[in-house]
PDB file of C-alpha atoms and ligand atoms in Angstrom:
ATOM      1  CA  MET A  22       2.497  17.640  14.756  1.00 90.00           C
ATOM      2  CA  ALA A  23       3.241  14.308  13.050  1.00 97.00           C
ATOM      3  CA  ARG A  24       0.264  12.606  11.408  1.00 98.00           C
ATOM      4  CA  LYS A  25      -0.717   9.370  13.186  1.00 98.00           C
ATOM      5  CA  ILE A  26      -0.832   6.515  10.706  1.00 98.00           C
ATOM      6  CA  ILE A  27      -1.256   2.743  10.553  1.00 99.00           C
ATOM      7  CA  ILE A  28       0.204   1.044   7.460  1.00 99.00           C
ATOM      8  CA  ASP A  29      -1.595  -2.167   6.477  1.00 99.00           C
ATOM      9  CA  CYS A  30       0.478  -4.125   3.987  1.00 98.00           C
ATOM     10  CA  ASP A  31       1.470  -7.388   2.263  1.00 98.00           C
ATOM     11  CA  PRO A  32       5.250  -7.010   1.641  1.00 98.00           C
ATOM     12  CA  GLY A  33       6.014  -7.272  -1.335  1.00 95.00           C
ATOM     13  CA  GLN A  34       8.952  -5.221  -2.576  1.00 96.00           C
ATOM     14  CA  ASP A  35       6.850  -2.144  -3.288  1.00 97.00           C
ATOM     15  CA  ASP A  36       5.241  -2.356   0.163  1.00 98.00           C
ATOM     16  CA  ALA A  37       8.800  -2.519   1.517  1.00 98.00           C
ATOM     17  CA  VAL A  38       9.749   0.753  -0.159  1.00 98.00           C
ATOM     18  CA  ALA A  39       6.574   2.343   1.217  1.00 98.00           C
ATOM     19  CA  LEU A  40       7.597   1.270   4.735  1.00 98.00           C
ATOM     20  CA  LEU A  41      11.131   2.631   4.237  1.00 98.00           C
ATOM     21  CA  LEU A  42       9.733   5.973   3.067  1.00 98.00           C
ATOM     22  CA  ALA A  43       7.565   6.151   6.188  1.00 98.00           C
ATOM     23  CA  PHE A  44      10.512   5.139   8.430  1.00 98.00           C
ATOM     24  CA  ALA A  45      12.564   7.952   6.855  1.00 98.00           C
ATOM     25  CA  SER A  46       9.919  10.545   7.732  1.00 98.00           C
ATOM     26  CA  PRO A  47       9.453  10.371  11.530  1.00 97.00           C
ATOM     27  CA  GLY A  48       8.947  14.123  11.809  1.00 96.00           C
ATOM     28  CA  GLU A  49       5.875  14.009   9.590  1.00 98.00           C
ATOM     29  CA  LEU A  50       4.531  10.474  10.147  1.00 98.00           C
ATOM     30  CA  ASP A  51       3.918   8.877  13.550  1.00 98.00           C
ATOM     31  CA  LEU A  52       3.740   5.199  12.631  1.00 98.00           C
ATOM     32  CA  LEU A  53       1.512   3.687  15.331  1.00 98.00           C
ATOM     33  CA  GLY A  54       1.944   0.189  13.944  1.00 98.00           C
ATOM     34  CA  ILE A  55       2.319  -1.993  10.880  1.00 99.00           C
ATOM     35  CA  THR A  56      -0.467  -4.488  10.286  1.00 99.00           C
ATOM     36  CA  THR A  57       0.085  -7.275   7.793  1.00 99.00           C
ATOM     37  CA  VAL A  58      -2.358  -9.209   5.659  1.00 98.00           C
ATOM     38  CA  ALA A  59      -2.251 -12.149   3.240  1.00 98.00           C
ATOM     39  CA  GLY A  60      -1.835 -10.929  -0.329  1.00 98.00           C
ATOM     40  CA  ASN A  61       1.317 -10.971  -2.418  1.00 98.00           C
ATOM     41  CA  VAL A  62       2.371 -14.017  -0.396  1.00 98.00           C
ATOM     42  CA  PRO A  63       0.716 -15.819   2.548  1.00 98.00           C
ATOM     43  CA  LEU A  64       0.471 -14.050   5.919  1.00 98.00           C
ATOM     44  CA  GLY A  65       3.353 -15.985   7.475  1.00 98.00           C
ATOM     45  CA  LEU A  66       5.664 -14.377   4.913  1.00 98.00           C
ATOM     46  CA  THR A  67       4.125 -10.884   4.779  1.00 98.00           C
ATOM     47  CA  GLN A  68       4.494 -10.485   8.555  1.00 98.00           C
ATOM     48  CA  ARG A  69       8.065 -11.827   8.483  1.00 98.00           C
ATOM     49  CA  ASN A  70       8.950  -9.529   5.578  1.00 98.00           C
ATOM     50  CA  ALA A  71       7.546  -6.475   7.361  1.00 98.00           C
ATOM     51  CA  ARG A  72       9.684  -7.321  10.404  1.00 98.00           C
ATOM     52  CA  MET A  73      12.753  -7.784   8.175  1.00 98.00           C
ATOM     53  CA  LEU A  74      12.227  -4.257   6.880  1.00 98.00           C
ATOM     54  CA  CYS A  75      12.063  -2.892  10.428  1.00 98.00           C
ATOM     55  CA  ASP A  76      15.440  -4.546  11.125  1.00 98.00           C
ATOM     56  CA  ILE A  77      16.952  -3.259   7.863  1.00 98.00           C
ATOM     57  CA  ALA A  78      15.838   0.285   8.705  1.00 97.00           C
ATOM     58  CA  GLY A  79      16.991   0.008  12.319  1.00 97.00           C
ATOM     59  CA  ARG A  80      13.420   0.466  13.556  1.00 97.00           C
ATOM     60  CA  GLN A  81      13.059  -2.658  15.685  1.00 97.00           C
ATOM     61  CA  GLU A  82      10.801  -0.728  18.071  1.00 97.00           C
ATOM     62  CA  VAL A  83       8.003  -0.515  15.502  1.00 98.00           C
ATOM     63  CA  ARG A  84       5.091  -2.780  16.412  1.00 98.00           C
ATOM     64  CA  VAL A  85       4.220  -5.325  13.719  1.00 98.00           C
ATOM     65  CA  TYR A  86       0.988  -7.331  13.817  1.00 99.00           C
ATOM     66  CA  ALA A  87      -0.272 -10.291  11.806  1.00 98.00           C
ATOM     67  CA  GLY A  88      -3.853 -10.017  10.597  1.00 98.00           C
ATOM     68  CA  CYS A  89      -6.163 -11.975   8.325  1.00 98.00           C
ATOM     69  CA  ASP A  90      -4.728 -14.939   6.464  1.00 98.00           C
ATOM     70  CA  GLN A  91      -7.658 -15.284   4.057  1.00 98.00           C
ATOM     71  CA  PRO A  92      -9.972 -12.861   2.207  1.00 98.00           C
ATOM     72  CA  LEU A  93     -13.485 -12.435   3.630  1.00 98.00           C
ATOM     73  CA  ARG A  94     -15.115 -14.859   1.193  1.00 98.00           C
ATOM     74  CA  ARG A  95     -12.791 -15.758  -1.667  1.00 98.00           C
ATOM     75  CA  GLN A  96      -9.857 -18.132  -1.757  1.00 98.00           C
ATOM     76  CA  LEU A  97      -6.529 -16.330  -1.319  1.00 97.00           C
ATOM     77  CA  GLU A  98      -4.741 -15.510  -4.582  1.00 95.00           C
ATOM     78  CA  THR A  99      -1.049 -14.677  -4.235  1.00 96.00           C
ATOM     79  CA  ALA A 100       1.575 -13.129  -6.545  1.00 92.00           C
ATOM     80  CA  GLU A 101       4.817 -15.072  -6.192  1.00 91.00           C
ATOM     81  CA  GLN A 102       5.372 -14.718  -9.941  1.00 85.00           C
ATOM     82  CA  ILE A 103       5.939 -10.994  -9.306  1.00 81.00           C
ATOM     83  CA  HIS A 104       7.430 -10.881  -5.810  1.00 85.00           C
ATOM     84  CA  GLY A 105       9.234 -14.235  -5.736  1.00 88.00           C
ATOM     85  CA  ALA A 106       8.694 -17.199  -3.424  1.00 91.00           C
ATOM     86  CA  THR A 107       9.775 -15.253  -0.329  1.00 92.00           C
ATOM     87  CA  GLY A 108       7.643 -12.254  -1.275  1.00 93.00           C
ATOM     88  CA  ILE A 109      10.748 -10.091  -0.922  1.00 93.00           C
ATOM     89  CA  ASN A 110      13.091 -11.600  -3.524  1.00 91.00           C
ATOM     90  CA  GLY A 111      16.106  -9.418  -4.103  1.00 92.00           C
ATOM     91  CA  LEU A 112      16.837  -9.543  -0.361  1.00 95.00           C
ATOM     92  CA  GLU A 113      18.577 -12.378   1.428  1.00 96.00           C
ATOM     93  CA  VAL A 114      15.937 -13.637   3.857  1.00 96.00           C
ATOM     94  CA  PHE A 115      16.870 -13.662   7.580  1.00 97.00           C
ATOM     95  CA  GLU A 116      14.973 -14.190  10.834  1.00 97.00           C
ATOM     96  CA  PRO A 117      14.264 -10.631  12.022  1.00 98.00           C
ATOM     97  CA  SER A 118      14.872  -9.429  15.586  1.00 98.00           C
ATOM     98  CA  THR A 119      11.817  -7.159  15.386  1.00 98.00           C
ATOM     99  CA  PRO A 120       9.199  -9.174  17.298  1.00 98.00           C
ATOM    100  CA  LEU A 121       5.769 -10.070  16.013  1.00 98.00           C
ATOM    101  CA  GLN A 122       3.177  -8.665  18.409  1.00 98.00           C
ATOM    102  CA  SER A 123       0.934 -11.348  19.874  1.00 98.00           C
ATOM    103  CA  GLU A 124      -2.243  -9.289  19.367  1.00 98.00           C
ATOM    104  CA  HIS A 125      -4.181  -9.840  16.125  1.00 98.00           C
ATOM    105  CA  ALA A 126      -3.884  -6.912  13.721  1.00 98.00           C
ATOM    106  CA  VAL A 127      -7.646  -6.366  13.645  1.00 99.00           C
ATOM    107  CA  ASP A 128      -7.780  -6.119  17.437  1.00 98.00           C
ATOM    108  CA  PHE A 129      -4.886  -3.645  17.344  1.00 99.00           C
ATOM    109  CA  ILE A 130      -6.679  -1.505  14.743  1.00 99.00           C
ATOM    110  CA  ILE A 131      -9.918  -1.557  16.736  1.00 98.00           C
ATOM    111  CA  HIS A 132      -8.549  -0.653  20.161  1.00 98.00           C
ATOM    112  CA  THR A 133      -6.106   1.920  18.771  1.00 98.00           C
ATOM    113  CA  LEU A 134      -8.926   3.706  16.957  1.00 98.00           C
ATOM    114  CA  LEU A 135     -11.424   3.403  19.825  1.00 98.00           C
ATOM    115  CA  ASP A 136      -8.877   5.053  22.140  1.00 98.00           C
ATOM    116  CA  ALA A 137      -8.245   7.877  19.632  1.00 98.00           C
ATOM    117  CA  ASP A 138      -9.938  11.226  19.055  1.00 98.00           C
ATOM    118  CA  ASP A 139     -12.311  11.701  16.148  1.00 97.00           C
ATOM    119  CA  ALA A 140     -10.652  11.985  12.734  1.00 98.00           C
ATOM    120  CA  SER A 141      -7.205  11.567  14.257  1.00 98.00           C
ATOM    121  CA  ILE A 142      -5.737   8.458  12.598  1.00 98.00           C
ATOM    122  CA  THR A 143      -4.946   7.942   8.905  1.00 99.00           C
ATOM    123  CA  LEU A 144      -5.144   4.380   7.606  1.00 99.00           C
ATOM    124  CA  VAL A 145      -2.707   3.517   4.801  1.00 99.00           C
ATOM    125  CA  PRO A 146      -3.730   0.143   3.330  1.00 99.00           C
ATOM    126  CA  ILE A 147      -1.423  -0.994   0.512  1.00 99.00           C
ATOM    127  CA  GLY A 148      -2.536  -4.621   0.184  1.00 98.00           C
ATOM    128  CA  PRO A 149      -5.885  -6.416   0.118  1.00 98.00           C
ATOM    129  CA  LEU A 150      -8.370  -4.649   2.424  1.00 99.00           C
ATOM    130  CA  THR A 151      -9.309  -7.671   4.550  1.00 99.00           C
ATOM    131  CA  ASN A 152      -7.962  -6.352   7.876  1.00 99.00           C
ATOM    132  CA  ILE A 153      -9.518  -2.911   7.436  1.00 99.00           C
ATOM    133  CA  ALA A 154     -12.940  -4.237   6.434  1.00 99.00           C
ATOM    134  CA  THR A 155     -12.940  -6.809   9.235  1.00 99.00           C
ATOM    135  CA  ALA A 156     -12.217  -4.079  11.800  1.00 99.00           C
ATOM    136  CA  MET A 157     -14.958  -1.816  10.397  1.00 98.00           C
ATOM    137  CA  ASP A 158     -17.460  -4.660  10.321  1.00 98.00           C
ATOM    138  CA  ARG A 159     -16.653  -5.859  13.841  1.00 98.00           C
ATOM    139  CA  GLU A 160     -16.582  -2.397  15.431  1.00 98.00           C
ATOM    140  CA  PRO A 161     -18.315   0.379  13.416  1.00 98.00           C
ATOM    141  CA  GLU A 162     -17.516   2.796  16.266  1.00 98.00           C
ATOM    142  CA  ILE A 163     -13.989   3.101  14.863  1.00 98.00           C
ATOM    143  CA  LEU A 164     -15.187   4.900  11.716  1.00 98.00           C
ATOM    144  CA  SER A 165     -15.396   8.345  13.318  1.00 98.00           C
ATOM    145  CA  ARG A 166     -11.764   8.042  14.460  1.00 98.00           C
ATOM    146  CA  ILE A 167     -10.503   7.609  10.882  1.00 98.00           C
ATOM    147  CA  GLU A 168      -9.151  10.870   9.482  1.00 98.00           C
ATOM    148  CA  ARG A 169      -8.776   9.374   5.989  1.00 98.00           C
ATOM    149  CA  ILE A 170      -8.037   6.104   4.212  1.00 99.00           C
ATOM    150  CA  VAL A 171      -5.122   6.530   1.773  1.00 99.00           C
ATOM    151  CA  LEU A 172      -4.917   3.320  -0.190  1.00 99.00           C
ATOM    152  CA  MET A 173      -3.257   1.654  -3.142  1.00 98.00           C
ATOM    153  CA  GLY A 174      -5.814  -0.192  -5.230  1.00 98.00           C
ATOM    154  CA  GLY A 175      -7.997  -0.161  -8.306  1.00 98.00           C
ATOM    155  CA  ALA A 176      -7.685   0.648 -11.976  1.00 98.00           C
ATOM    156  CA  MET A 177      -9.655   2.720 -14.463  1.00 98.00           C
ATOM    157  CA  ARG A 178      -8.130   3.573 -17.844  1.00 96.00           C
ATOM    158  CA  GLU A 179      -5.159   1.262 -17.206  1.00 95.00           C
ATOM    159  CA  GLY A 180      -7.252  -1.898 -17.021  1.00 94.00           C
ATOM    160  CA  GLY A 181      -6.423  -4.619 -14.520  1.00 97.00           C
ATOM    161  CA  ASN A 182      -3.083  -6.226 -13.688  1.00 96.00           C
ATOM    162  CA  ARG A 183      -4.541  -9.502 -12.352  1.00 94.00           C
ATOM    163  CA  THR A 184      -7.532  -9.814 -14.675  1.00 97.00           C
ATOM    164  CA  PRO A 185      -8.515  -7.588 -17.591  1.00 97.00           C
ATOM    165  CA  SER A 186     -10.832  -5.748 -15.201  1.00 97.00           C
ATOM    166  CA  ALA A 187      -9.238  -5.793 -11.755  1.00 98.00           C
ATOM    167  CA  GLU A 188      -6.146  -4.640  -9.914  1.00 98.00           C
ATOM    168  CA  PHE A 189      -4.626  -7.200  -7.532  1.00 98.00           C
ATOM    169  CA  ASN A 190      -5.385  -5.663  -4.099  1.00 98.00           C
ATOM    170  CA  ILE A 191      -9.059  -5.175  -4.916  1.00 98.00           C
ATOM    171  CA  LEU A 192      -9.435  -8.505  -6.709  1.00 98.00           C
ATOM    172  CA  VAL A 193      -7.965 -10.544  -3.847  1.00 98.00           C
ATOM    173  CA  ASP A 194     -10.696  -9.290  -1.521  1.00 98.00           C
ATOM    174  CA  PRO A 195     -13.435  -7.435  -3.422  1.00 98.00           C
ATOM    175  CA  HIS A 196     -15.933  -7.879  -0.573  1.00 98.00           C
ATOM    176  CA  ALA A 197     -13.541  -6.145   1.805  1.00 99.00           C
ATOM    177  CA  ALA A 198     -12.989  -3.379  -0.729  1.00 99.00           C
ATOM    178  CA  ASP A 199     -16.763  -2.942  -1.058  1.00 98.00           C
ATOM    179  CA  ILE A 200     -17.073  -2.451   2.716  1.00 98.00           C
ATOM    180  CA  VAL A 201     -14.243   0.082   2.753  1.00 99.00           C
ATOM    181  CA  PHE A 202     -15.502   2.112  -0.221  1.00 99.00           C
ATOM    182  CA  ARG A 203     -18.987   2.273   1.345  1.00 98.00           C
ATOM    183  CA  CYS A 204     -17.728   3.218   4.849  1.00 98.00           C
ATOM    184  CA  GLY A 205     -18.351   6.950   4.464  1.00 98.00           C
ATOM    185  CA  ARG A 206     -14.904   8.127   5.556  1.00 98.00           C
ATOM    186  CA  PRO A 207     -12.676  10.158   3.182  1.00 98.00           C
ATOM    187  CA  ILE A 208     -10.714   7.926   0.801  1.00 99.00           C
ATOM    188  CA  THR A 209      -7.753   8.856  -1.389  1.00 99.00           C
ATOM    189  CA  ALA A 210      -7.213   6.038  -3.894  1.00 99.00           C
ATOM    190  CA  PHE A 211      -3.994   5.413  -5.829  1.00 98.00           C
ATOM    191  CA  GLY A 212      -4.703   2.930  -8.611  1.00 98.00           C
ATOM    192  CA  LEU A 213      -2.728   1.624 -11.550  1.00 98.00           C
ATOM    193  CA  ASP A 214      -3.593   4.748 -13.567  1.00 98.00           C
ATOM    194  CA  LEU A 215      -1.305   6.588 -11.141  1.00 98.00           C
ATOM    195  CA  SER A 216       1.254   3.948 -10.232  1.00 98.00           C
ATOM    196  CA  HIS A 217       1.991   3.052 -13.857  1.00 97.00           C
ATOM    197  CA  GLN A 218       3.433   6.573 -14.200  1.00 97.00           C
ATOM    198  CA  VAL A 219       6.147   5.937 -11.570  1.00 97.00           C
ATOM    199  CA  LEU A 220       8.421   3.363 -13.184  1.00 96.00           C
ATOM    200  CA  SER A 221      11.602   2.169 -11.495  1.00 96.00           C
ATOM    201  CA  THR A 222      13.833   2.598 -14.521  1.00 95.00           C
ATOM    202  CA  ARG A 223      17.409   1.375 -14.477  1.00 94.00           C
ATOM    203  CA  ASP A 224      18.621   4.961 -14.153  1.00 95.00           C
ATOM    204  CA  ARG A 225      16.453   5.585 -11.100  1.00 97.00           C
ATOM    205  CA  VAL A 226      17.536   2.302  -9.485  1.00 96.00           C
ATOM    206  CA  ALA A 227      21.160   3.258 -10.180  1.00 96.00           C
ATOM    207  CA  ARG A 228      20.612   6.635  -8.459  1.00 98.00           C
ATOM    208  CA  ILE A 229      19.211   4.810  -5.438  1.00 98.00           C
ATOM    209  CA  ARG A 230      22.155   2.409  -5.337  1.00 97.00           C
ATOM    210  CA  ALA A 231      24.579   5.332  -5.664  1.00 98.00           C
ATOM    211  CA  LEU A 232      23.342   6.658  -2.292  1.00 98.00           C
ATOM    212  CA  ASN A 233      25.724   4.080  -0.918  1.00 96.00           C
ATOM    213  CA  ASN A 234      23.932   3.241   2.344  1.00 97.00           C
ATOM    214  CA  PRO A 235      22.670  -0.215   3.359  1.00 97.00           C
ATOM    215  CA  VAL A 236      18.977   0.689   3.135  1.00 98.00           C
ATOM    216  CA  ALA A 237      19.370   2.197  -0.329  1.00 98.00           C
ATOM    217  CA  ALA A 238      21.344  -0.873  -1.404  1.00 97.00           C
ATOM    218  CA  ALA A 239      18.550  -3.144  -0.151  1.00 97.00           C
ATOM    219  CA  THR A 240      16.012  -1.007  -2.010  1.00 97.00           C
ATOM    220  CA  ALA A 241      18.007  -1.210  -5.256  1.00 96.00           C
ATOM    221  CA  ASP A 242      18.334  -4.981  -4.826  1.00 96.00           C
ATOM    222  CA  MET A 243      14.573  -5.375  -4.326  1.00 96.00           C
ATOM    223  CA  LEU A 244      13.694  -3.146  -7.275  1.00 95.00           C
ATOM    224  CA  SER A 245      16.165  -4.937  -9.514  1.00 91.00           C
ATOM    225  CA  PHE A 246      14.206  -8.146  -8.881  1.00 85.00           C
ATOM    226  CA  PHE A 247      10.754  -6.548  -8.827  1.00 76.00           C
ATOM    227  CA  ASP A 248      11.003  -5.063 -12.327  1.00 69.00           C
ATOM    228  CA  ARG A 249      11.769  -8.241 -14.279  1.00 70.00           C
ATOM    229  CA  TYR A 250       8.111  -9.366 -14.577  1.00 69.00           C
ATOM    230  CA  ASP A 251       6.410  -6.039 -15.287  1.00 70.00           C
ATOM    231  CA  THR A 252       8.974  -4.854 -17.830  1.00 71.00           C
ATOM    232  CA  VAL A 253       8.149  -7.912 -19.949  1.00 70.00           C
ATOM    233  CA  LYS A 254       4.400  -7.758 -19.293  1.00 71.00           C
ATOM    234  CA  TYR A 255       4.056  -4.035 -20.059  1.00 72.00           C
ATOM    235  CA  THR A 256       7.215  -3.723 -22.192  1.00 72.00           C
ATOM    236  CA  SER A 257       7.873  -0.816 -19.851  1.00 71.00           C
ATOM    237  CA  LYS A 258      11.251   0.548 -18.835  1.00 84.00           C
ATOM    238  CA  GLY A 259      10.795  -0.433 -15.182  1.00 87.00           C
ATOM    239  CA  ALA A 260       8.285  -1.798 -12.708  1.00 90.00           C
ATOM    240  CA  PRO A 261       5.566   0.529 -11.426  1.00 95.00           C
ATOM    241  CA  LEU A 262       6.298   1.496  -7.822  1.00 97.00           C
ATOM    242  CA  HIS A 263       2.724   1.191  -6.534  1.00 98.00           C
ATOM    243  CA  ASP A 264       2.772   1.255  -2.747  1.00 98.00           C
ATOM    244  CA  PRO A 265       5.062   4.197  -1.933  1.00 98.00           C
ATOM    245  CA  CYS A 266       2.592   6.507  -3.752  1.00 98.00           C
ATOM    246  CA  PRO A 267       0.092   6.815  -0.854  1.00 98.00           C
ATOM    247  CA  VAL A 268       2.929   7.470   1.620  1.00 98.00           C
ATOM    248  CA  ALA A 269       4.575  10.001  -0.728  1.00 98.00           C
ATOM    249  CA  TRP A 270       1.236  11.802  -1.064  1.00 99.00           C
ATOM    250  CA  LEU A 271       1.006  12.182   2.718  1.00 98.00           C
ATOM    251  CA  LEU A 272       4.426  13.839   2.632  1.00 98.00           C
ATOM    252  CA  ARG A 273       4.340  15.723  -0.689  1.00 98.00           C
ATOM    253  CA  PRO A 274       0.748  16.119  -1.897  1.00 98.00           C
ATOM    254  CA  ASP A 275       1.982  18.761  -4.377  1.00 98.00           C
ATOM    255  CA  LEU A 276       3.452  15.958  -6.499  1.00 98.00           C
ATOM    256  CA  PHE A 277      -0.002  14.515  -7.207  1.00 98.00           C
ATOM    257  CA  ALA A 278      -3.433  15.423  -8.601  1.00 98.00           C
ATOM    258  CA  GLY A 279      -6.780  13.669  -8.290  1.00 98.00           C
ATOM    259  CA  LYS A 280     -10.507  14.093  -8.747  1.00 98.00           C
ATOM    260  CA  ASP A 281     -13.391  13.469  -6.353  1.00 98.00           C
ATOM    261  CA  CYS A 282     -15.752  10.846  -7.729  1.00 98.00           C
ATOM    262  CA  ASN A 283     -17.656   7.697  -6.946  1.00 98.00           C
ATOM    263  CA  ILE A 284     -15.757   4.427  -6.901  1.00 98.00           C
ATOM    264  CA  SER A 285     -17.842   1.259  -6.693  1.00 98.00           C
ATOM    265  CA  ILE A 286     -16.610  -2.332  -6.517  1.00 98.00           C
ATOM    266  CA  GLU A 287     -17.799  -5.275  -8.596  1.00 98.00           C
ATOM    267  CA  THR A 288     -18.574  -8.193  -6.275  1.00 98.00           C
ATOM    268  CA  GLN A 289     -21.052 -10.236  -8.395  1.00 98.00           C
ATOM    269  CA  SER A 290     -19.621 -11.011 -11.825  1.00 98.00           C
ATOM    270  CA  GLU A 291     -16.701 -13.485 -11.971  1.00 97.00           C
ATOM    271  CA  LEU A 292     -15.722 -11.923 -15.302  1.00 98.00           C
ATOM    272  CA  THR A 293     -15.241  -8.454 -13.802  1.00 98.00           C
ATOM    273  CA  MET A 294     -14.830  -9.373 -10.112  1.00 98.00           C
ATOM    274  CA  GLY A 295     -12.923  -6.686  -8.206  1.00 98.00           C
ATOM    275  CA  HIS A 296     -13.358  -4.052 -10.921  1.00 98.00           C
ATOM    276  CA  THR A 297     -13.269  -0.476  -9.595  1.00 98.00           C
ATOM    277  CA  ALA A 298     -16.012   1.416 -11.430  1.00 98.00           C
ATOM    278  CA  VAL A 299     -14.588   4.944 -11.235  1.00 98.00           C
ATOM    279  CA  ASP A 300     -17.301   7.471 -12.168  1.00 98.00           C
ATOM    280  CA  PHE A 301     -14.721   9.978 -13.351  1.00 98.00           C
ATOM    281  CA  TRP A 302     -17.159  12.022 -15.478  1.00 98.00           C
ATOM    282  CA  HIS A 303     -19.984  11.897 -12.873  1.00 98.00           C
ATOM    283  CA  VAL A 304     -22.321  10.152 -15.308  1.00 98.00           C
ATOM    284  CA  THR A 305     -24.262   8.501 -12.462  1.00 98.00           C
ATOM    285  CA  ASP A 306     -25.884   9.819  -9.305  1.00 98.00           C
ATOM    286  CA  ARG A 307     -23.730   7.550  -7.154  1.00 98.00           C
ATOM    287  CA  PRO A 308     -22.381   9.495  -4.164  1.00 98.00           C
ATOM    288  CA  ILE A 309     -18.846  10.837  -4.264  1.00 98.00           C
ATOM    289  CA  ASN A 310     -16.886   8.580  -1.865  1.00 98.00           C
ATOM    290  CA  ALA A 311     -13.251   8.985  -2.911  1.00 98.00           C
ATOM    291  CA  THR A 312     -10.572  11.039  -4.577  1.00 99.00           C
ATOM    292  CA  TRP A 313      -9.216   9.105  -7.553  1.00 98.00           C
ATOM    293  CA  MET A 314      -5.556  10.045  -8.036  1.00 98.00           C
ATOM    294  CA  HIS A 315      -4.651  10.300 -11.716  1.00 98.00           C
ATOM    295  CA  THR A 316      -1.510  12.426 -12.184  1.00 98.00           C
ATOM    296  CA  VAL A 317       1.939  12.449 -10.597  1.00 98.00           C
ATOM    297  CA  ASP A 318       5.187  14.334 -11.186  1.00 98.00           C
ATOM    298  CA  ALA A 319       7.205  11.141 -11.616  1.00 98.00           C
ATOM    299  CA  PRO A 320      10.653  12.764 -11.719  1.00 98.00           C
ATOM    300  CA  GLY A 321       9.719  14.757  -8.626  1.00 98.00           C
ATOM    301  CA  PHE A 322       8.459  11.578  -6.906  1.00 98.00           C
ATOM    302  CA  TYR A 323      11.794   9.799  -7.480  1.00 98.00           C
ATOM    303  CA  ASP A 324      13.832  12.864  -6.464  1.00 98.00           C
ATOM    304  CA  PHE A 325      11.839  12.910  -3.226  1.00 98.00           C
ATOM    305  CA  LEU A 326      12.124   9.148  -2.631  1.00 98.00           C
ATOM    306  CA  ILE A 327      15.888   9.308  -3.216  1.00 98.00           C
ATOM    307  CA  GLU A 328      16.236  12.319  -0.901  1.00 98.00           C
ATOM    308  CA  ARG A 329      14.445  10.376   1.861  1.00 98.00           C
ATOM    309  CA  LEU A 330      16.412   7.149   1.293  1.00 98.00           C
ATOM    310  CA  ALA A 331      19.592   9.233   1.594  1.00 98.00           C
ATOM    311  CA  ARG A 332      18.599   9.940   5.210  1.00 98.00           C
ATOM    312  CA  PHE A 333      19.447   6.331   6.124  1.00 97.00           C
ATOM    313  CA  GLY A 334      23.078   7.131   5.473  1.00 91.00           C
ATOM    314  CA  GLU A 335      23.222  10.369   7.415  1.00 85.00           C
ATOM    315  CA  HIS A 336      23.823   8.909  10.871  1.00 62.00           C
ATOM    316  CA  ALA A 337      25.613   5.716   9.795  1.00 51.00           C
TER     317      ALA A 337
HETATM  318  O1  RIB B 407      -1.500  -4.187  -7.881  1.00 97.81           O
HETATM  319  C1  RIB B 407      -0.424  -3.700  -7.112  1.00 97.81           C
HETATM  320  C2  RIB B 407      -0.621  -4.009  -5.677  1.00 97.81           C
HETATM  321  O2  RIB B 407      -0.683  -5.414  -5.505  1.00 97.81           O
HETATM  322  C3  RIB B 407       0.556  -3.550  -4.798  1.00 97.81           C
HETATM  323  O3  RIB B 407       0.085  -3.218  -3.516  1.00 97.81           O
HETATM  324  C4  RIB B 407       1.435  -4.761  -4.738  1.00 97.81           C
HETATM  325  O4  RIB B 407       2.214  -4.818  -3.544  1.00 97.81           O
HETATM  326  C5  RIB B 407       0.402  -5.856  -4.710  1.00 97.81           C
HETATM  327  O5  RIB B 407      -0.039  -5.992  -3.363  1.00 97.81           O
HETATM  328 CA1   CA B 408       1.051  -4.288  -1.543  1.00 97.81          CA
END
């Protein structure tokens, strides 16, 4: 039976690849809806970008919702320097035919979960956690319906990518992240320690482009833009492909390894705001609340991603 999931995202080229991977896996993932949040770019663009991806993948039936346009308490910080002014640079922007649902994303999350059986829906947040935390805060009844939260966020040994201490998704809304990490439901967290192992090198982008189908071409175009900032910043051979990691884990957990530990969020100090304190060596008595993912078979990840992107050409 396909796993019921909701992807909460802020597209963003890497969010886009995560959506495409989910679209390519209908037998394993039942995508109940895509909820969008302000993050990489403002909400008006993240929701439009998510709907563009539905069109590109030929999945105009997927329901897309707009959610929170501001973090719970902090001013919105965006990342146009990485994703471009449109948030999806690398793609020619167009007005998508996939409609935006009129219902607010938080209301969709709440009523979908309230109508569901216990532990039956997996949440896959790959942007700031504002929508998820708002839903939990407004309707705690939904918690029992959450099978697991499989998220992209945080950093431990890698240090931060937005400040020395914090990864972008957590920094943008640390108060939301604090609510989520204290919610008591199982969490599988993919931070920079993991995503910095999956680099979109030129060779890998070339293999994607060589699939010779429109979705793979769009992916190669996005990744060719997405890598220009990180390759300079990290002097790496390609941009880390953050957001497809949680989706890939749902499909191929054998490619990954993690460790159960406590993850706590800094919400007081401006210097370390949004830091994920990962108690990897269990040096405190803080309760275990997450699995911190730390190792991935990167060649295997890209082989799998490419195999799934190839599916978009099979019925062309
Ligand atoms: O730090 C990486 C995360 O921030 C990714 O989810 C990327 O899309 C941005 O949202
Ligand atoms: Ca994202």
